[in-house]
XYZ file of C-alpha atoms in Angstrom:
309
model
C 37.598 25.571 -6.158
C 34.928 26.244 -8.761
C 33.425 22.792 -8.161
C 33.310 23.430 -4.402
C 31.466 26.705 -4.980
C 28.973 24.976 -7.269
C 28.329 22.274 -4.673
C 27.903 24.843 -1.900
C 25.551 26.925 -4.035
C 23.514 23.845 -4.937
C 23.215 22.854 -1.295
C 22.087 26.366 -0.404
C 19.420 26.292 -3.109
C 18.172 22.868 -2.009
C 18.067 24.033 1.594
C 16.166 27.182 0.663
C 13.626 25.321 -1.454
C 13.095 22.657 1.192
C 12.714 25.314 3.883
C 10.110 27.106 1.779
C 8.233 23.846 1.202
C 8.307 23.004 4.884
C 7.290 26.496 5.952
C 4.360 26.856 3.587
C 3.221 23.274 4.129
C 3.233 23.519 7.892
C -0.507 23.887 8.282
C -2.571 22.010 10.837
C -4.555 19.159 9.296
C -7.691 17.595 10.684
C -6.967 13.991 11.598
C -8.871 11.624 9.337
C -11.281 9.153 10.993
C -9.360 6.215 9.481
C -6.366 6.962 11.697
C -8.478 6.637 14.837
C -9.179 2.995 13.975
C -5.513 1.986 13.773
C -4.163 -0.066 16.660
C -0.703 0.548 18.101
C 0.453 -2.064 15.598
C -1.619 -3.314 12.653
C -1.244 -6.602 10.803
C -1.943 -6.031 7.106
C -2.617 -8.811 4.627
C -0.966 -8.083 1.278
C -3.829 -9.017 -1.064
C -5.191 -10.953 1.913
C -3.386 -14.039 3.193
C -1.756 -14.569 -0.170
C 0.534 -17.448 0.799
C -2.514 -19.492 1.796
C -4.855 -18.596 -1.077
C -4.471 -16.657 -4.339
C -3.979 -12.990 -3.533
C -6.864 -10.559 -4.027
C -9.485 -13.338 -3.919
C -12.288 -13.464 -1.369
C -10.721 -16.651 0.011
C -7.449 -14.833 0.760
C -9.268 -11.978 2.481
C -11.439 -14.374 4.503
C -8.353 -16.221 5.757
C -6.654 -12.945 6.680
C -9.708 -11.892 8.691
C -9.825 -15.263 10.459
C -6.141 -14.959 11.370
C -6.624 -11.449 12.761
C -10.077 -9.801 12.855
C -8.321 -6.478 13.505
C -6.121 -6.753 10.432
C -6.066 -4.388 7.477
C -6.747 -5.695 3.985
C -4.483 -4.394 1.204
C -5.852 -4.687 -2.321
C -5.388 -3.349 -5.846
C -8.102 -2.394 -8.319
C -8.606 -2.269 -12.082
C -11.666 -1.779 -14.298
C -13.346 -4.450 -16.442
C -14.614 -3.677 -19.939
C -18.150 -3.271 -18.576
C -17.078 -0.847 -15.857
C -16.843 -3.150 -12.833
C -14.143 -2.416 -10.239
C -12.097 -5.625 -10.134
C -9.606 -6.588 -7.439
C -6.307 -7.633 -8.991
C -2.694 -6.614 -8.579
C -1.921 -6.883 -12.281
C -3.806 -5.741 -15.342
C -2.223 -8.632 -17.268
C -4.430 -11.672 -16.671
C -1.721 -14.204 -17.563
C 0.363 -13.382 -14.482
C -1.980 -15.143 -12.050
C -4.871 -16.630 -14.040
C -5.361 -18.908 -17.046
C -6.550 -15.933 -19.082
C -4.688 -13.904 -21.685
C -4.922 -10.169 -22.269
C -5.828 -7.344 -19.916
C -8.599 -7.071 -17.356
C -9.948 -4.041 -19.187
C -10.572 -6.129 -22.309
C -13.165 -8.423 -20.721
C -16.550 -8.046 -18.992
C -17.207 -9.307 -15.478
C -18.912 -12.492 -16.660
C -15.846 -13.592 -18.622
C -13.427 -12.636 -15.847
C -15.388 -14.704 -13.326
C -14.826 -17.832 -15.444
C -11.044 -17.625 -15.018
C -8.980 -19.687 -12.574
C -7.566 -16.978 -10.280
C -4.823 -19.258 -8.952
C -3.764 -20.940 -12.171
C -0.328 -19.351 -12.664
C 0.695 -18.782 -9.043
C 3.821 -20.669 -7.989
C 6.181 -20.124 -5.067
C 8.996 -22.333 -6.358
C 9.660 -21.122 -9.878
C 7.000 -23.227 -11.553
C 7.621 -26.672 -10.088
C 4.276 -26.650 -8.265
C 1.121 -24.571 -8.764
C -0.644 -25.090 -5.425
C -3.825 -23.151 -6.223
C -4.478 -24.392 -9.756
C -7.871 -25.993 -10.346
C -9.162 -25.283 -6.828
C -12.062 -23.074 -7.897
C -10.586 -19.686 -6.966
C -12.133 -16.734 -8.820
C -11.359 -13.044 -9.219
C -13.157 -10.745 -6.781
C -14.791 -7.355 -7.178
C -14.386 -4.418 -4.827
C -18.129 -4.424 -4.230
C -17.999 -8.049 -3.072
C -15.251 -7.199 -0.598
C -16.984 -4.098 0.755
C -20.309 -5.921 1.046
C -18.680 -8.727 3.048
C -16.469 -6.487 5.233
C -17.920 -2.935 5.313
C -16.224 -2.100 8.633
C -12.862 -3.632 7.834
C -9.720 -1.512 7.548
C -8.881 -1.466 3.860
C -6.067 -0.033 1.755
C -7.120 0.363 -1.884
C -4.329 0.872 -4.418
C -5.817 2.336 -7.608
C -3.812 0.744 -10.420
C -5.906 2.034 -13.334
C -4.762 5.645 -13.367
C -7.874 7.442 -14.567
C -9.557 10.001 -12.270
C -13.008 8.925 -13.507
C -12.223 5.364 -12.398
C -10.985 6.620 -9.026
C -14.350 8.345 -8.553
C -16.073 5.038 -9.232
C -13.941 3.431 -6.515
C -14.883 6.151 -4.036
C -18.566 5.803 -4.968
C -18.444 2.148 -3.919
C -16.743 3.065 -0.650
C -19.498 5.606 -0.010
C -22.243 3.133 -0.961
C -21.131 0.852 1.878
C -20.465 3.750 4.283
C -16.857 2.621 4.607
C -15.184 6.038 4.260
C -13.646 6.025 7.733
C -12.193 2.532 7.264
C -10.468 3.087 3.920
C -7.148 4.581 2.835
C -6.654 5.281 -0.871
C -3.273 4.927 -2.554
C -1.954 5.225 -6.096
C 1.299 5.657 -7.986
C -0.499 8.383 -9.965
C -0.064 11.879 -8.531
C -3.063 13.100 -10.550
C -5.331 10.460 -9.023
C -4.138 11.247 -5.494
C -4.529 14.992 -6.062
C -8.105 14.494 -7.243
C -8.968 12.285 -4.263
C -7.558 14.815 -1.808
C -9.257 17.742 -3.510
C -12.713 16.264 -4.054
C -12.931 13.914 -1.064
C -11.030 15.726 1.713
C -12.374 13.511 4.498
C -10.922 10.371 2.886
C -7.554 9.146 4.084
C -4.839 8.899 1.422
C -1.391 7.366 1.508
C 1.778 9.173 0.446
C 2.505 9.217 -3.261
C 5.983 8.855 -4.728
C 6.430 12.646 -4.775
C 5.367 12.937 -1.124
C 7.923 10.348 -0.016
C 10.717 12.017 -2.014
C 9.996 15.435 -0.495
C 9.858 13.926 2.986
C 13.210 12.179 2.526
C 14.862 15.337 1.152
C 13.625 17.313 4.135
C 14.967 14.578 6.396
C 18.420 15.076 4.930
C 18.464 18.699 6.063
C 16.692 18.157 9.360
C 13.360 19.747 8.415
C 11.133 16.680 8.117
C 9.057 17.490 11.171
C 8.077 20.856 9.735
C 6.493 19.185 6.718
C 2.700 18.780 6.646
C 2.076 16.664 3.549
C -1.200 16.124 1.766
C -1.014 12.378 2.468
C -2.022 10.830 5.778
C -0.241 7.455 5.887
C 3.126 6.271 4.569
C 2.968 2.817 2.976
C 6.330 2.102 1.423
C 8.898 -0.631 0.797
C 12.050 -0.893 2.898
C 14.212 -0.416 -0.203
C 13.872 1.485 -3.461
C 14.071 -1.656 -5.619
C 10.496 -2.824 -5.169
C 11.281 -6.200 -6.748
C 13.061 -6.900 -3.458
C 11.171 -4.678 -1.020
C 12.372 -6.111 2.285
C 15.919 -6.484 3.571
C 17.465 -9.473 1.778
C 20.681 -9.184 3.828
C 22.880 -8.860 0.761
C 21.238 -11.534 -1.392
C 19.985 -8.985 -3.950
C 20.717 -5.497 -5.190
C 18.031 -3.446 -3.518
C 18.844 0.161 -4.344
C 18.826 2.534 -1.387
C 17.156 2.030 1.964
C 13.961 4.014 2.497
C 12.722 2.882 5.912
C 15.050 3.493 8.820
C 14.410 3.955 12.503
C 14.844 7.695 11.976
C 12.423 7.640 9.015
C 9.736 6.207 11.295
C 10.572 8.598 14.128
C 10.409 11.663 11.870
C 7.125 10.517 10.335
C 5.676 10.128 13.815
C 6.926 13.625 14.571
C 4.500 14.992 11.994
C 1.696 12.650 13.052
C 1.984 10.175 10.174
C 1.911 6.385 10.709
C 4.259 4.173 8.674
C 3.508 0.779 7.115
C 6.253 -1.327 5.498
C 5.603 -3.647 2.552
C 6.006 -6.457 1.618
C 7.679 -8.090 4.638
C 7.708 -11.909 4.752
C 10.787 -12.713 6.857
C 10.337 -13.093 10.609
C 13.668 -11.398 11.388
C 12.657 -8.320 9.397
C 9.241 -8.277 11.060
C 10.866 -8.258 14.505
C 13.348 -5.538 13.573
C 10.736 -3.214 12.084
C 8.446 -3.724 15.057
C 11.365 -2.829 17.317
C 11.907 0.355 15.306
C 8.336 1.410 16.072
C 6.650 0.665 12.739
C 2.870 1.116 12.866
C 2.008 -1.748 10.566
C 3.502 -4.404 8.337
C 2.014 -5.475 5.014
C 2.761 -9.153 4.457
C 1.793 -12.095 2.278
C 1.856 -14.183 5.459
C -0.282 -12.553 8.175
C -0.243 -15.808 10.149
C 3.552 -15.647 10.497
C 3.397 -11.946 11.379
C 0.745 -12.606 14.013
C 2.949 -15.302 15.539
C 6.140 -13.250 15.327
C 5.277 -9.801 16.633
C 4.956 -9.527 20.440
C 1.429 -8.945 21.697
C -0.184 -9.974 18.398
C -0.604 -13.703 18.896
């Protein structure tokens, strides 16, 4: 009996807190210009077309644009030792390149000498298809200069607010503010972006997604007006296996459901799923009403989703 009372009391507290959050957050937000550029469904290249060229290289982004001129580029950024904003998913150079150490330990000139496809393999190391092909690391400025009016999701991996300001300064230099959405796993970086650059679009942080899902559980999701503008999230909580593996892996709990998408739409927030590389999952998510899919294989997505080929 005591345990039942504790559970009931806990539920009441959670409900009260969530209701307070929803009530005080339910303020009208001005729609960011970025959202006006989204199509009904958007193909997004995860680091470009990263099954056809090393991810986060200019070659991968060029291929993605050729596959779908209306696509969204997804990229990640770090800082070099001489303060250049580099495009790379990992700070550890050995993961993809023939370098050793961290991006932040080397200047641009040294980073440009590396083979950006050296350590990329899709079959556990039997074949390295991009090795020795002349692929080089890219900078954010190179990408913005080449595609200033391209939809672009920038994930800030180096979690320093001063670095985030440098990223925004480049976006502003190329007048790309209305084409860019900023994301980060750092709540402090996202808070700074939203506070100091209110017209910029930002994606949900981890905290934002958790609050949204808790409010979903008690039926209050549509009352929530979060600080973020776009949800970009994996299907499952185990991000090592982000898309539905149909039982092949332990994936944690499911994040994206048809209701998740519907409730997000109820508060005016589009949803992008990452990283989806199976055609069956692409079709299912599209059928659920997803707004965009982030994939390593934009060519397959373009061929798979109705109306996008």
